[in-house]
Amino acid sequence: MLVVAVLAISAPAFADDTPPGSIIFARGAQLLRTDAKGKGETEIATLDAGHHVRALRTDAAGKVLLANIDGSWAWMPLDGSAKTLAPLPCDDVPAQLEDDGSHVVCRTKHGAVDIDLATGKPWPVDVPVARIVGSGPTRKFVWLAGDGIWAAPPSASPRSKAQKLAPEPPLRGFIPSPDGTRGIGVYASEVYTDVHHKQPAEVLMGFALDGIAARRKAIKNGVAVEWSHDSQWVLVQDDANACLMHATGGEYKCWRGYFAASISSDGKLGLVLGGAVAPAHKQKPPEIGEFEGDDNEPDDTAILMPSGPLSLYRVKLEGSAFTETPALVTKHVDGAAVWVPAP
């Protein structure tokens, strides 16, 4: 008995290396949930046949799911109490879920609305609001105008309490961080064509929402997809490259031939879509570097995308850029997926 006890004490514990949280993705007329390694697939909701899920989003605590289905927005709680998505009165434009899962801000034919998910009641907003930042007492509406980027707390007349966050609005693609401290968007700028010459270009840039908004070039041809919930990392699509990019430090890592789907709360993991069958030629290694300076930009070599149905892969920032390959999560995915934080 003594020997058994000693062995029990000294036996090593095998750590579970499954990343925290879970993944929700669309397949046919189903929304399925699985762990981060693709194990334990469970149906959480059914859709009408023939409908396509364009986007999936969730809050920082993983309490609520927001979905764009063929241009219409809907939502459901993730506590198991619902098996279908409830429609929202939102147009086919970006809708945003508040980071605590309590409200959705979107636009309708009659203007911007702030929807309280607990009651389902939409409250009109008298600004062309595109985003919401913060939560609870720090909650603010953020909108673009010809003279800059503005923010104000919810009120009957938010314009009267507006604060200017940046003197110039981006051309397109503006997304503020969940905590409202930073923004990213595409601005008119210049890029080097060679060592001595520049030409006009539209470039993805990051900046602080501090009223000054000094801009820093990010991945040149990138399109921001989503912020991590900790407001430190951004998921970016750069042509046929899916990238995880630090908001301030300049670090990024890209995977060639994949398309960005979602990012974990701490930005260390991402979900990307690719083909189930590898391309015939050897794929170039992913890029890693600093995005300040043209010499470190990912090159724009045309990538032959894998053939076959879409599959979902897990990527991570840690590890070597030249040895780490995306890890397969599951096959036969219909486009949309989201990383759901652990409760």
mmCIF file of C-alpha atoms in Angstrom:
data_model
loop_
_atom_site.group_PDB
_atom_site.id
_atom_site.type_symbol
_atom_site.label_atom_id
_atom_site.label_comp_id
_atom_site.label_asym_id
_atom_site.label_seq_id
_atom_site.Cartn_x
_atom_site.Cartn_y
_atom_site.Cartn_z
ATOM 1 C CA MET A 1 0.000 0.000 0.000
ATOM 2 C CA LEU A 2 2.899 2.321 0.743
ATOM 3 C CA VAL A 3 4.441 1.630 -2.666
ATOM 4 C CA VAL A 4 1.117 2.303 -4.394
ATOM 5 C CA ALA A 5 0.711 5.558 -2.499
ATOM 6 C CA VAL A 6 4.212 6.706 -3.419
ATOM 7 C CA LEU A 7 3.617 5.870 -7.073
ATOM 8 C CA ALA A 8 0.320 7.753 -7.034
ATOM 9 C CA ILE A 9 2.003 10.840 -5.604
ATOM 10 C CA SER A 10 4.997 10.743 -7.935
ATOM 11 C CA ALA A 11 3.089 9.894 -11.148
ATOM 12 C CA PRO A 12 3.134 12.874 -13.527
ATOM 13 C CA ALA A 13 -0.120 14.640 -14.297
ATOM 14 C CA PHE A 14 -0.865 14.853 -18.002
ATOM 15 C CA ALA A 15 -1.848 18.428 -18.790
ATOM 16 C CA ASP A 16 -4.683 19.074 -21.192
ATOM 17 C CA ASP A 17 -3.172 21.119 -24.002
ATOM 18 C CA THR A 18 -6.528 21.914 -25.584
ATOM 19 C CA PRO A 19 -6.774 25.718 -26.008
ATOM 20 C CA PRO A 20 -9.433 27.339 -23.797
ATOM 21 C CA GLY A 21 -12.850 28.200 -25.125
ATOM 22 C CA SER A 22 -14.818 26.593 -27.929
ATOM 23 C CA ILE A 23 -15.618 27.132 -31.601
ATOM 24 C CA ILE A 24 -18.964 27.647 -33.317
ATOM 25 C CA PHE A 25 -19.188 27.167 -37.069
ATOM 26 C CA ALA A 26 -21.755 26.674 -39.810
ATOM 27 C CA ARG A 27 -22.238 23.463 -41.770
ATOM 28 C CA GLY A 28 -25.221 23.159 -44.049
ATOM 29 C CA ALA A 29 -28.386 23.968 -42.092
ATOM 30 C CA GLN A 30 -26.655 23.613 -38.714
ATOM 31 C CA LEU A 31 -24.667 25.690 -36.288
ATOM 32 C CA LEU A 32 -22.264 23.370 -34.491
ATOM 33 C CA ARG A 33 -20.103 23.814 -31.413
ATOM 34 C CA THR A 34 -16.823 21.981 -30.776
ATOM 35 C CA ASP A 35 -13.750 22.297 -28.612
ATOM 36 C CA ALA A 36 -10.687 24.079 -30.004
ATOM 37 C CA LYS A 37 -9.304 20.798 -31.373
ATOM 38 C CA GLY A 38 -12.497 19.910 -33.232
ATOM 39 C CA LYS A 39 -13.664 17.251 -30.784
ATOM 40 C CA GLY A 40 -17.188 16.795 -29.440
ATOM 41 C CA GLU A 41 -19.239 18.431 -32.197
ATOM 42 C CA THR A 42 -22.698 19.362 -30.893
ATOM 43 C CA GLU A 43 -25.559 21.049 -32.732
ATOM 44 C CA ILE A 44 -26.633 24.267 -31.054
ATOM 45 C CA ALA A 45 -29.107 25.604 -33.636
ATOM 46 C CA THR A 46 -30.768 24.741 -36.928
ATOM 47 C CA LEU A 47 -31.288 27.037 -39.906
ATOM 48 C CA ASP A 48 -33.687 27.031 -42.814
ATOM 49 C CA ALA A 49 -32.343 24.950 -45.680
ATOM 50 C CA GLY A 50 -30.410 26.888 -48.280
ATOM 51 C CA HIS A 51 -29.497 29.786 -45.980
ATOM 52 C CA HIS A 52 -25.878 30.922 -45.757
ATOM 53 C CA VAL A 53 -24.213 32.193 -42.584
ATOM 54 C CA ARG A 54 -22.029 35.149 -43.573
ATOM 55 C CA ALA A 55 -20.622 36.088 -40.154
ATOM 56 C CA LEU A 56 -20.596 34.964 -36.528
ATOM 57 C CA ARG A 57 -19.612 37.074 -33.502
ATOM 58 C CA THR A 58 -19.693 36.649 -29.728
ATOM 59 C CA ASP A 59 -19.037 38.742 -26.611
ATOM 60 C CA ALA A 60 -16.032 38.659 -24.261
ATOM 61 C CA ALA A 61 -17.695 36.177 -21.887
ATOM 62 C CA GLY A 62 -19.116 33.906 -24.591
ATOM 63 C CA LYS A 63 -22.712 34.460 -23.463
ATOM 64 C CA VAL A 64 -24.325 35.546 -26.748
ATOM 65 C CA LEU A 65 -23.995 34.638 -30.426
ATOM 66 C CA LEU A 66 -24.628 37.217 -33.175
ATOM 67 C CA ALA A 67 -25.081 35.939 -36.737
ATOM 68 C CA ASN A 68 -25.549 37.388 -40.214
ATOM 69 C CA ILE A 69 -27.664 34.999 -42.263
ATOM 70 C CA ASP A 70 -28.075 35.991 -45.916
ATOM 71 C CA GLY A 71 -27.840 39.648 -44.923
ATOM 72 C CA SER A 72 -30.263 39.488 -41.977
ATOM 73 C CA TRP A 73 -29.017 39.644 -38.400
ATOM 74 C CA ALA A 74 -30.117 37.336 -35.598
ATOM 75 C CA TRP A 75 -28.933 36.286 -32.146
ATOM 76 C CA MET A 76 -29.232 33.613 -29.467
ATOM 77 C CA PRO A 77 -27.985 33.087 -25.885
ATOM 78 C CA LEU A 78 -25.309 30.415 -25.501
ATOM 79 C CA ASP A 79 -26.520 29.027 -22.176
ATOM 80 C CA GLY A 80 -28.475 26.208 -23.836
ATOM 81 C CA SER A 81 -31.866 27.833 -23.326
ATOM 82 C CA ALA A 82 -32.468 28.422 -27.059
ATOM 83 C CA LYS A 83 -32.170 26.228 -30.152
ATOM 84 C CA THR A 84 -33.026 28.832 -32.762
ATOM 85 C CA LEU A 85 -31.796 32.308 -33.628
ATOM 86 C CA ALA A 86 -34.073 35.268 -32.934
ATOM 87 C CA PRO A 87 -34.222 37.880 -35.741
ATOM 88 C CA LEU A 88 -33.059 41.456 -35.189
ATOM 89 C CA PRO A 89 -34.385 44.548 -37.023
ATOM 90 C CA CYS A 90 -31.007 45.298 -38.623
ATOM 91 C CA ASP A 91 -30.106 46.020 -42.240
ATOM 92 C CA ASP A 92 -27.372 44.204 -44.145
ATOM 93 C CA VAL A 93 -24.589 46.405 -42.773
ATOM 94 C CA PRO A 94 -22.182 45.749 -39.887
ATOM 95 C CA ALA A 95 -23.952 45.143 -36.587
ATOM 96 C CA GLN A 96 -21.967 45.097 -33.371
ATOM 97 C CA LEU A 97 -22.487 43.161 -30.178
ATOM 98 C CA GLU A 98 -21.529 45.020 -27.010
ATOM 99 C CA ASP A 99 -18.578 43.323 -25.338
ATOM 100 C CA ASP A 100 -20.647 42.345 -22.295
ATOM 101 C CA GLY A 101 -23.318 40.743 -24.512
ATOM 102 C CA SER A 102 -26.152 43.046 -23.397
ATOM 103 C CA HIS A 103 -26.821 45.203 -26.488
ATOM 104 C CA VAL A 104 -26.521 45.205 -30.265
ATOM 105 C CA VAL A 105 -25.992 48.416 -32.225
ATOM 106 C CA CYS A 106 -26.953 48.459 -35.899
ATOM 107 C CA ARG A 107 -28.780 50.425 -38.560
ATOM 108 C CA THR A 108 -32.297 50.055 -39.890
ATOM 109 C CA LYS A 109 -34.208 51.782 -42.674
ATOM 110 C CA HIS A 110 -35.244 54.386 -40.099
ATOM 111 C CA GLY A 111 -31.759 55.052 -38.709
ATOM 112 C CA ALA A 112 -29.393 53.694 -36.074
ATOM 113 C CA VAL A 113 -30.790 51.686 -33.166
ATOM 114 C CA ASP A 114 -29.480 50.346 -29.879
ATOM 115 C CA ILE A 115 -31.170 47.007 -29.109
ATOM 116 C CA ASP A 116 -31.423 45.809 -25.518
ATOM 117 C CA LEU A 117 -31.251 42.004 -25.866
ATOM 118 C CA ALA A 118 -32.882 41.444 -22.469
ATOM 119 C CA THR A 119 -36.097 43.141 -23.612
ATOM 120 C CA GLY A 120 -35.732 43.077 -27.393
ATOM 121 C CA LYS A 121 -36.596 46.767 -27.525
ATOM 122 C CA PRO A 122 -34.736 48.911 -30.100
ATOM 123 C CA TRP A 123 -33.957 52.457 -28.993
ATOM 124 C CA PRO A 124 -33.360 55.063 -31.712
ATOM 125 C CA VAL A 125 -29.963 56.752 -31.794
ATOM 126 C CA ASP A 126 -29.688 60.211 -33.358
ATOM 127 C CA VAL A 127 -26.132 59.743 -34.675
ATOM 128 C CA PRO A 128 -24.993 57.648 -37.657
ATOM 129 C CA VAL A 129 -23.511 55.179 -35.198
ATOM 130 C CA ALA A 130 -21.454 52.355 -36.617
ATOM 131 C CA ARG A 131 -19.825 50.982 -33.462
ATOM 132 C CA ILE A 132 -20.141 50.678 -29.705
ATOM 133 C CA VAL A 133 -17.186 50.557 -27.302
ATOM 134 C CA GLY A 134 -16.831 49.863 -23.600
ATOM 135 C CA SER A 135 -19.610 48.423 -21.466
ATOM 136 C CA GLY A 136 -21.632 49.489 -18.457
ATOM 137 C CA PRO A 137 -20.519 52.930 -17.204
ATOM 138 C CA THR A 138 -17.826 53.233 -19.916
ATOM 139 C CA ARG A 139 -20.205 52.475 -22.784
ATOM 140 C CA LYS A 140 -20.035 54.890 -25.747
ATOM 141 C CA PHE A 141 -21.337 55.217 -29.276
ATOM 142 C CA VAL A 142 -18.695 55.860 -31.944
ATOM 143 C CA TRP A 143 -19.412 57.340 -35.360
ATOM 144 C CA LEU A 144 -17.707 58.884 -38.371
ATOM 145 C CA ALA A 145 -18.302 62.385 -39.706
ATOM 146 C CA GLY A 146 -16.655 64.506 -42.360
ATOM 147 C CA ASP A 147 -14.577 66.273 -39.715
ATOM 148 C CA GLY A 148 -13.375 63.226 -37.811
ATOM 149 C CA ILE A 149 -14.267 60.340 -35.514
ATOM 150 C CA TRP A 150 -16.599 61.122 -32.611
ATOM 151 C CA ALA A 151 -17.851 59.363 -29.483
ATOM 152 C CA ALA A 152 -20.500 60.021 -26.842
ATOM 153 C CA PRO A 153 -22.192 58.129 -24.013
ATOM 154 C CA PRO A 154 -25.753 56.895 -24.639
ATOM 155 C CA SER A 155 -28.282 59.668 -24.067
ATOM 156 C CA ALA A 156 -31.304 61.276 -25.640
ATOM 157 C CA SER A 157 -28.972 63.658 -27.485
ATOM 158 C CA PRO A 158 -25.476 62.144 -27.680
ATOM 159 C CA ARG A 159 -24.235 64.849 -30.075
ATOM 160 C CA SER A 160 -24.432 67.391 -27.251
ATOM 161 C CA LYS A 161 -21.875 65.350 -25.272
ATOM 162 C CA ALA A 162 -19.693 64.324 -28.203
ATOM 163 C CA GLN A 163 -15.924 64.046 -27.880
ATOM 164 C CA LYS A 164 -13.649 64.168 -30.911
ATOM 165 C CA LEU A 165 -11.443 61.068 -31.039
ATOM 166 C CA ALA A 166 -9.617 61.739 -34.320
ATOM 167 C CA PRO A 167 -9.427 64.778 -36.638
ATOM 168 C CA GLU A 168 -9.781 62.797 -39.873
ATOM 169 C CA PRO A 169 -12.041 59.826 -40.640
ATOM 170 C CA PRO A 170 -10.640 56.838 -42.571
ATOM 171 C CA LEU A 171 -11.668 56.152 -46.140
ATOM 172 C CA ARG A 172 -13.169 52.811 -45.119
ATOM 173 C CA GLY A 173 -12.769 49.793 -42.869
ATOM 174 C CA PHE A 174 -12.887 51.609 -39.512
ATOM 175 C CA ILE A 175 -13.075 49.375 -36.433
ATOM 176 C CA PRO A 176 -12.460 50.699 -32.895
ATOM 177 C CA SER A 177 -11.021 48.405 -30.239
ATOM 178 C CA PRO A 178 -13.532 46.946 -27.741
ATOM 179 C CA ASP A 179 -12.252 49.238 -24.969
ATOM 180 C CA GLY A 180 -12.400 52.315 -27.213
ATOM 181 C CA THR A 181 -8.729 53.277 -26.853
ATOM 182 C CA ARG A 182 -7.553 52.525 -30.400
ATOM 183 C CA GLY A 183 -8.846 52.360 -33.942
ATOM 184 C CA ILE A 184 -7.828 50.895 -37.277
ATOM 185 C CA GLY A 185 -8.859 51.845 -40.793
ATOM 186 C CA VAL A 186 -7.727 52.547 -44.345
ATOM 187 C CA TYR A 187 -6.296 56.016 -45.123
ATOM 188 C CA ALA A 188 -4.823 57.687 -48.189
ATOM 189 C CA SER A 189 -1.031 57.563 -47.958
ATOM 190 C CA GLU A 190 2.088 56.731 -49.958
ATOM 191 C CA VAL A 191 4.165 53.594 -50.441
ATOM 192 C CA TYR A 192 7.642 53.073 -51.855
ATOM 193 C CA THR A 193 7.847 51.636 -55.375
ATOM 194 C CA ASP A 194 11.619 51.354 -54.994
ATOM 195 C CA VAL A 195 14.326 52.785 -52.763
ATOM 196 C CA HIS A 196 13.911 56.332 -54.125
ATOM 197 C CA HIS A 197 10.323 56.635 -55.330
ATOM 198 C CA LYS A 198 6.850 56.690 -53.804
ATOM 199 C CA GLN A 199 3.340 56.533 -55.180
ATOM 200 C CA PRO A 200 -0.103 57.279 -53.721
ATOM 201 C CA ALA A 201 -1.807 54.305 -52.077
ATOM 202 C CA GLU A 202 -4.546 53.403 -49.641
ATOM 203 C CA VAL A 203 -2.986 51.820 -46.560
ATOM 204 C CA LEU A 204 -4.311 50.150 -43.414
ATOM 205 C CA MET A 205 -3.292 52.212 -40.382
ATOM 206 C CA GLY A 206 -3.608 51.974 -36.622
ATOM 207 C CA PHE A 207 -3.989 54.925 -34.252
ATOM 208 C CA ALA A 208 -4.963 55.947 -30.725
ATOM 209 C CA LEU A 209 -8.442 57.388 -30.244
ATOM 210 C CA ASP A 210 -7.033 60.224 -28.157
ATOM 211 C CA GLY A 211 -8.070 63.276 -30.180
ATOM 212 C CA ILE A 212 -4.700 63.440 -31.936
ATOM 213 C CA ALA A 213 -4.749 60.003 -33.597
ATOM 214 C CA ALA A 214 -1.183 59.900 -34.871
ATOM 215 C CA ARG A 215 -1.308 57.114 -37.441
ATOM 216 C CA ARG A 216 1.098 54.238 -37.961
ATOM 217 C CA LYS A 217 1.208 52.103 -41.086
ATOM 218 C CA ALA A 218 0.045 48.538 -40.656
ATOM 219 C CA ILE A 219 -0.013 45.706 -43.212
ATOM 220 C CA LYS A 220 -0.182 47.635 -46.482
ATOM 221 C CA ASN A 221 -3.021 45.817 -48.275
ATOM 222 C CA GLY A 222 -4.687 44.531 -45.118
ATOM 223 C CA VAL A 223 -8.371 44.618 -44.265
ATOM 224 C CA ALA A 224 -9.183 44.537 -40.536
ATOM 225 C CA VAL A 225 -11.649 41.767 -39.704
ATOM 226 C CA GLU A 226 -11.936 41.697 -35.912
ATOM 227 C CA TRP A 227 -10.249 42.852 -32.680
ATOM 228 C CA SER A 228 -9.332 40.495 -29.869
ATOM 229 C CA HIS A 229 -11.451 41.133 -26.766
ATOM 230 C CA ASP A 230 -8.395 42.391 -24.864
ATOM 231 C CA SER A 231 -7.976 45.180 -27.471
ATOM 232 C CA GLN A 232 -4.348 44.216 -28.168
ATOM 233 C CA TRP A 233 -4.512 42.240 -31.419
ATOM 234 C CA VAL A 234 -6.291 42.519 -34.764
ATOM 235 C CA LEU A 235 -7.279 39.791 -37.212
ATOM 236 C CA VAL A 236 -6.394 40.983 -40.730
ATOM 237 C CA GLN A 237 -6.916 39.655 -44.248
ATOM 238 C CA ASP A 238 -4.046 40.611 -46.573
ATOM 239 C CA ASP A 239 -5.058 39.443 -50.055
ATOM 240 C CA ALA A 240 -4.781 35.634 -49.737
ATOM 241 C CA ASN A 241 -3.028 35.783 -46.350
ATOM 242 C CA ALA A 242 -4.681 35.563 -42.930
ATOM 243 C CA CYS A 243 -2.756 37.557 -40.303
ATOM 244 C CA LEU A 244 -2.676 38.200 -36.552
ATOM 245 C CA MET A 245 -1.301 41.693 -35.938
ATOM 246 C CA HIS A 246 -0.384 43.531 -32.735
ATOM 247 C CA ALA A 247 -2.202 46.846 -32.448
ATOM 248 C CA THR A 248 0.770 48.856 -31.179
ATOM 249 C CA GLY A 249 3.965 46.806 -31.061
ATOM 250 C CA GLY A 250 4.350 46.152 -34.773
ATOM 251 C CA GLU A 251 4.429 42.351 -34.613
ATOM 252 C CA TYR A 252 2.410 40.310 -37.074
ATOM 253 C CA LYS A 253 2.256 36.744 -38.323
ATOM 254 C CA CYS A 254 0.581 35.648 -41.548
ATOM 255 C CA TRP A 255 -0.439 32.338 -43.092
ATOM 256 C CA ARG A 256 -0.396 32.223 -46.879
ATOM 257 C CA GLY A 257 -3.369 30.804 -48.711
ATOM 258 C CA TYR A 258 -5.827 31.045 -45.786
ATOM 259 C CA PHE A 259 -8.713 33.353 -44.999
ATOM 260 C CA ALA A 260 -9.340 34.992 -41.620
ATOM 261 C CA ALA A 261 -12.386 33.818 -39.636
ATOM 262 C CA SER A 262 -11.974 34.684 -35.929
ATOM 263 C CA ILE A 263 -9.505 35.536 -33.158
ATOM 264 C CA SER A 264 -9.223 34.410 -29.530
ATOM 265 C CA SER A 265 -9.765 36.836 -26.646
ATOM 266 C CA ASP A 266 -6.040 37.285 -26.019
ATOM 267 C CA GLY A 267 -5.094 37.350 -29.705
ATOM 268 C CA LYS A 268 -2.708 34.393 -29.412
ATOM 269 C CA LEU A 269 -4.876 32.073 -31.485
ATOM 270 C CA GLY A 270 -6.860 32.489 -34.660
ATOM 271 C CA LEU A 271 -9.257 30.567 -36.856
ATOM 272 C CA VAL A 272 -8.615 30.498 -40.590
ATOM 273 C CA LEU A 273 -10.321 28.855 -43.546
ATOM 274 C CA GLY A 274 -8.599 26.890 -46.250
ATOM 275 C CA GLY A 275 -9.097 23.952 -48.586
ATOM 276 C CA ALA A 276 -9.314 20.363 -47.407
ATOM 277 C CA VAL A 277 -6.813 19.229 -50.059
ATOM 278 C CA ALA A 278 -3.294 20.672 -50.106
ATOM 279 C CA PRO A 279 -2.069 22.386 -53.286
ATOM 280 C CA ALA A 280 0.250 20.458 -55.592
ATOM 281 C CA HIS A 281 3.171 22.850 -55.128
ATOM 282 C CA LYS A 282 5.007 23.439 -51.872
ATOM 283 C CA GLN A 283 3.450 26.362 -50.072
ATOM 284 C CA LYS A 284 5.733 29.191 -48.967
ATOM 285 C CA PRO A 285 6.220 29.555 -45.182
ATOM 286 C CA PRO A 286 4.137 32.099 -43.274
ATOM 287 C CA GLU A 287 5.453 35.605 -42.762
ATOM 288 C CA ILE A 288 6.445 37.105 -39.437
ATOM 289 C CA GLY A 289 7.987 40.490 -38.724
ATOM 290 C CA GLU A 290 7.380 44.128 -37.940
ATOM 291 C CA PHE A 291 4.831 45.918 -40.088
ATOM 292 C CA GLU A 292 6.534 49.328 -39.870
ATOM 293 C CA GLY A 293 8.644 49.799 -43.010
ATOM 294 C CA ASP A 294 8.089 48.484 -46.499
ATOM 295 C CA ASP A 295 11.003 46.035 -46.336
ATOM 296 C CA ASN A 296 9.088 43.870 -43.878
ATOM 297 C CA GLU A 297 5.746 43.842 -45.659
ATOM 298 C CA PRO A 298 4.399 40.405 -46.652
ATOM 299 C CA ASP A 299 4.964 40.155 -50.393
ATOM 300 C CA ASP A 300 1.980 39.962 -52.705
ATOM 301 C CA THR A 301 2.998 36.824 -54.615
ATOM 302 C CA ALA A 302 -0.089 35.132 -56.017
ATOM 303 C CA ILE A 303 -0.943 32.051 -53.940
ATOM 304 C CA LEU A 304 -2.613 28.993 -55.426
ATOM 305 C CA MET A 305 -5.416 28.289 -52.975
ATOM 306 C CA PRO A 306 -5.999 24.663 -51.927
ATOM 307 C CA SER A 307 -8.777 22.838 -53.766
ATOM 308 C CA GLY A 308 -11.718 21.021 -52.274
ATOM 309 C CA PRO A 309 -14.331 22.054 -49.663
ATOM 310 C CA LEU A 310 -13.435 24.595 -46.989
ATOM 311 C CA SER A 311 -11.899 23.386 -43.763
ATOM 312 C CA LEU A 312 -11.307 25.220 -40.492
ATOM 313 C CA TYR A 313 -7.793 25.528 -39.066
ATOM 314 C CA ARG A 314 -6.321 26.799 -35.802
ATOM 315 C CA VAL A 315 -3.237 29.044 -35.938
ATOM 316 C CA LYS A 316 -1.101 30.485 -33.150
ATOM 317 C CA LEU A 317 1.302 33.366 -32.660
ATOM 318 C CA GLU A 318 3.798 31.391 -30.577
ATOM 319 C CA GLY A 319 6.392 29.206 -32.235
ATOM 320 C CA SER A 320 8.523 29.536 -35.314
ATOM 321 C CA ALA A 321 7.042 31.147 -38.383
ATOM 322 C CA PHE A 322 8.800 28.593 -40.560
ATOM 323 C CA THR A 323 7.808 25.361 -38.835
ATOM 324 C CA GLU A 324 4.363 25.998 -37.398
ATOM 325 C CA THR A 325 1.561 25.022 -39.765
ATOM 326 C CA PRO A 326 -2.171 25.550 -39.236
ATOM 327 C CA ALA A 327 -3.783 22.716 -37.251
ATOM 328 C CA LEU A 328 -6.936 21.217 -38.724
ATOM 329 C CA VAL A 329 -10.021 21.714 -36.523
ATOM 330 C CA THR A 330 -12.752 20.306 -38.770
ATOM 331 C CA LYS A 331 -13.704 19.817 -42.420
ATOM 332 C CA HIS A 332 -16.768 20.776 -44.459
ATOM 333 C CA VAL A 333 -17.272 24.251 -43.001
ATOM 334 C CA ASP A 334 -19.585 26.715 -44.754
ATOM 335 C CA GLY A 335 -17.617 29.910 -44.362
ATOM 336 C CA ALA A 336 -18.377 31.403 -40.955
ATOM 337 C CA ALA A 337 -16.807 30.504 -37.603
ATOM 338 C CA VAL A 338 -16.163 32.216 -34.271
ATOM 339 C CA TRP A 339 -13.897 31.585 -31.286
ATOM 340 C CA VAL A 340 -16.071 31.534 -28.133
ATOM 341 C CA PRO A 341 -14.229 32.533 -24.935
ATOM 342 C CA ALA A 342 -14.299 30.176 -21.971
ATOM 343 C CA PRO A 343 -16.798 31.283 -19.283
#
